[in-house]
mmCIF file of C-alpha atoms and ligand atoms in Angstrom:
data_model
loop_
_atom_site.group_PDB
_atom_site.id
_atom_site.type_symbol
_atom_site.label_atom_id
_atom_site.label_comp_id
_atom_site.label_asym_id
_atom_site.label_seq_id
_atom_site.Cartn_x
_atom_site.Cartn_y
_atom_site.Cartn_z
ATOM 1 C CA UNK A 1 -24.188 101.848 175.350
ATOM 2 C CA UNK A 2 -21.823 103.525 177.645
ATOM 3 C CA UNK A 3 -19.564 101.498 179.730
ATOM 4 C CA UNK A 4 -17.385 102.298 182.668
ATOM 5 C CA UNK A 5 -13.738 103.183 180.871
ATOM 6 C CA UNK A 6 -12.325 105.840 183.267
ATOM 7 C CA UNK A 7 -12.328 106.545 186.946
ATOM 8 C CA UNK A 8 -14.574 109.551 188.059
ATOM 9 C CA UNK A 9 -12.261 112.743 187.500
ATOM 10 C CA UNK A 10 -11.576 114.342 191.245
ATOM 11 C CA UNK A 11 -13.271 117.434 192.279
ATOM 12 C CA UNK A 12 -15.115 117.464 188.696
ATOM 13 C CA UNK A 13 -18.710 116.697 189.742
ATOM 14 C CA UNK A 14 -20.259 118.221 186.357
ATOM 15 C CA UNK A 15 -22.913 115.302 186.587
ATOM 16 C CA UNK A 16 -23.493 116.219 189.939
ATOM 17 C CA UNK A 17 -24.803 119.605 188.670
ATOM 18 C CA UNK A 18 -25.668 119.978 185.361
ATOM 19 C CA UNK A 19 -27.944 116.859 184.537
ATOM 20 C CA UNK A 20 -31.860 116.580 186.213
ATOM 21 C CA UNK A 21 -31.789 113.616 188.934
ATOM 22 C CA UNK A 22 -35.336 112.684 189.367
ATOM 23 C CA UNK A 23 -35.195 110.401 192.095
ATOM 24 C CA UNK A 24 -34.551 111.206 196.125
ATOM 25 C CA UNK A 25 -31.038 112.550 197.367
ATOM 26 C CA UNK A 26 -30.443 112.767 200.457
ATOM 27 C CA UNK A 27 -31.145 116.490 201.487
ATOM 28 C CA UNK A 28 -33.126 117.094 198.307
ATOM 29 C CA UNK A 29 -36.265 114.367 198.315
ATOM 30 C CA UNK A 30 -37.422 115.723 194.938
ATOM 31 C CA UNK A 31 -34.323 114.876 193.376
ATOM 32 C CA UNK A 32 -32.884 118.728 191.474
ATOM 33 C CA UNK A 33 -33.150 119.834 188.469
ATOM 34 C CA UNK A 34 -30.283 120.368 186.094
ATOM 35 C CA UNK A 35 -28.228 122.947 186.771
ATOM 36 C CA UNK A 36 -28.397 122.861 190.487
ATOM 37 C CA UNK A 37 -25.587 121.618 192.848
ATOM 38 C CA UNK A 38 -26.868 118.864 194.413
ATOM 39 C CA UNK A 39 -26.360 120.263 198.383
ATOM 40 C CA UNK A 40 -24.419 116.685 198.761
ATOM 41 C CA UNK A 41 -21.453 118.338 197.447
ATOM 42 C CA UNK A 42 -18.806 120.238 199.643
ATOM 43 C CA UNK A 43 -16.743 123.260 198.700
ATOM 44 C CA UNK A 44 -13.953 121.090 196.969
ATOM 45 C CA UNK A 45 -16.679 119.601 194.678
ATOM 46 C CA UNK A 46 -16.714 116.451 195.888
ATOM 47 C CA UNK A 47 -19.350 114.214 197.358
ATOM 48 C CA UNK A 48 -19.810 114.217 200.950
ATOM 49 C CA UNK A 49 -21.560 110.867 201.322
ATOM 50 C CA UNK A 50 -19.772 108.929 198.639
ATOM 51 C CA UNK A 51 -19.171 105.448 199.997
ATOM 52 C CA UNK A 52 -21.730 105.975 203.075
ATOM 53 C CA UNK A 53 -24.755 103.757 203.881
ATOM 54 C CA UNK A 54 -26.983 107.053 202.245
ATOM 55 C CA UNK A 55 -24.660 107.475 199.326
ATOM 56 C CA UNK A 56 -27.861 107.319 196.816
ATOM 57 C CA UNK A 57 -28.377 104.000 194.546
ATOM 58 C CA UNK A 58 -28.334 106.519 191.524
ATOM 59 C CA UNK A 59 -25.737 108.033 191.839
ATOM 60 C CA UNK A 60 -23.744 104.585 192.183
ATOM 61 C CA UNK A 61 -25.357 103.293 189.057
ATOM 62 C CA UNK A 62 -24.245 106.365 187.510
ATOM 63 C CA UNK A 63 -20.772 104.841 186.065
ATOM 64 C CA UNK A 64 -18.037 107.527 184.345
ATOM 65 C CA UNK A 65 -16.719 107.157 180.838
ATOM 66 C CA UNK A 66 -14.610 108.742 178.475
ATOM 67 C CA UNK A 67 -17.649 108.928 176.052
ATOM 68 C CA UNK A 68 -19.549 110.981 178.586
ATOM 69 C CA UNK A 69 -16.601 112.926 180.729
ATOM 70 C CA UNK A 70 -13.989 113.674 177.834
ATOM 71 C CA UNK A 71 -11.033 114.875 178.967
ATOM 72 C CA UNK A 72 -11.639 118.204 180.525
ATOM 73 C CA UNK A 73 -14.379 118.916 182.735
ATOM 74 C CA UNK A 74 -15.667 121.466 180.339
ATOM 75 C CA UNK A 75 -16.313 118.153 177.593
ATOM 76 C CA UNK A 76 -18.114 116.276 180.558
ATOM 77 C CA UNK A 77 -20.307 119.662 180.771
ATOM 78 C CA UNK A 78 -21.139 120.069 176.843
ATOM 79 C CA UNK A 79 -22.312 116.265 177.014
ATOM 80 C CA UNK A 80 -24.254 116.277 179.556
ATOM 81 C CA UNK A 81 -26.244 119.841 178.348
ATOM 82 C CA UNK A 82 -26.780 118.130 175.747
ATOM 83 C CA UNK A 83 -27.524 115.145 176.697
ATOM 84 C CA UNK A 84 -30.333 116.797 179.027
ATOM 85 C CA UNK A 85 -31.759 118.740 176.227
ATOM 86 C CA UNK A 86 -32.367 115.480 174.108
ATOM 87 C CA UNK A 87 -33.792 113.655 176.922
ATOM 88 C CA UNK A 88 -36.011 116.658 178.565
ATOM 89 C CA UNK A 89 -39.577 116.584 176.871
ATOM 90 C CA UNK A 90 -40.481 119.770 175.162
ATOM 91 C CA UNK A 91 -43.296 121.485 177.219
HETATM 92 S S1 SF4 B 101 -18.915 113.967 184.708
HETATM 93 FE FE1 SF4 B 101 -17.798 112.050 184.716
HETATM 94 S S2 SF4 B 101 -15.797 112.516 185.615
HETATM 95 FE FE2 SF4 B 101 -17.202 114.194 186.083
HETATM 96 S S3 SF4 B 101 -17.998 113.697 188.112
HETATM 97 FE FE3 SF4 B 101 -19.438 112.905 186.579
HETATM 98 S S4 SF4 B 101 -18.824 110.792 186.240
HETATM 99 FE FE4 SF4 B 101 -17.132 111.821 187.244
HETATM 100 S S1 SF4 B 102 -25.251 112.476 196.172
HETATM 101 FE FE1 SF4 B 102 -23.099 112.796 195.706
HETATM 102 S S2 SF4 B 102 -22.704 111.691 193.789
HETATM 103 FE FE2 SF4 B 102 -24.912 111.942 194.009
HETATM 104 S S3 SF4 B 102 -25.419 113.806 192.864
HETATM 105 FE FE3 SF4 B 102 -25.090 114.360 194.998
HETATM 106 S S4 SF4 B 102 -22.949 114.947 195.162
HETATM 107 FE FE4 SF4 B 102 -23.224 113.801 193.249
#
């Protein structure tokens, strides 16, 4: 189980791309695949609508932790490819 140990790293947003989101965000009502910026995201990497009446009840269940982020934004990124590749059925 992974449990909220850290605070979301700022301007990281490496969940916000590289893991599949299959339910509606606002601006993209099919949800995105991994590997896509979700268009919710500014220049700066960080989320436009966080904290808004839109901000998306996925993304606020989506809770950071050291398990899943590491330290570096390039750890977040190797666990969540990975992650996706256990968790996307083979076709
Ligand atoms: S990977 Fe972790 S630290 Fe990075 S944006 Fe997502 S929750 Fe925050
Ligand atoms: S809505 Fe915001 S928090 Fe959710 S995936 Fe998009 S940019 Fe990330």
């Amino acid at each position: 189980m992974i449990t909220m140990d850290m605070e979301c790293r700022p301007g990281c947003a490496v969940c916000c791309i590289y893991i599949s989101i299959s339910s509606a965000l606002p601006g993209m009502p099919e949800g995105k695949p991994a590997g896509v910026r979700c268009v919710n995201l500014n220049n700066s990497n960080r989320c436009l609508i966080y904290g808004s009446p839109i901000y998306p009840a996925v993304c606020k269940n989506f809770t950071p932790s050291k398990q899943m982020c590491g330290s570096s934004d390039e750890e977040a990124m190797k666990y969540l490819q990975k992650l996706e590749e256990y968790t996307t059925p083979s076709r």
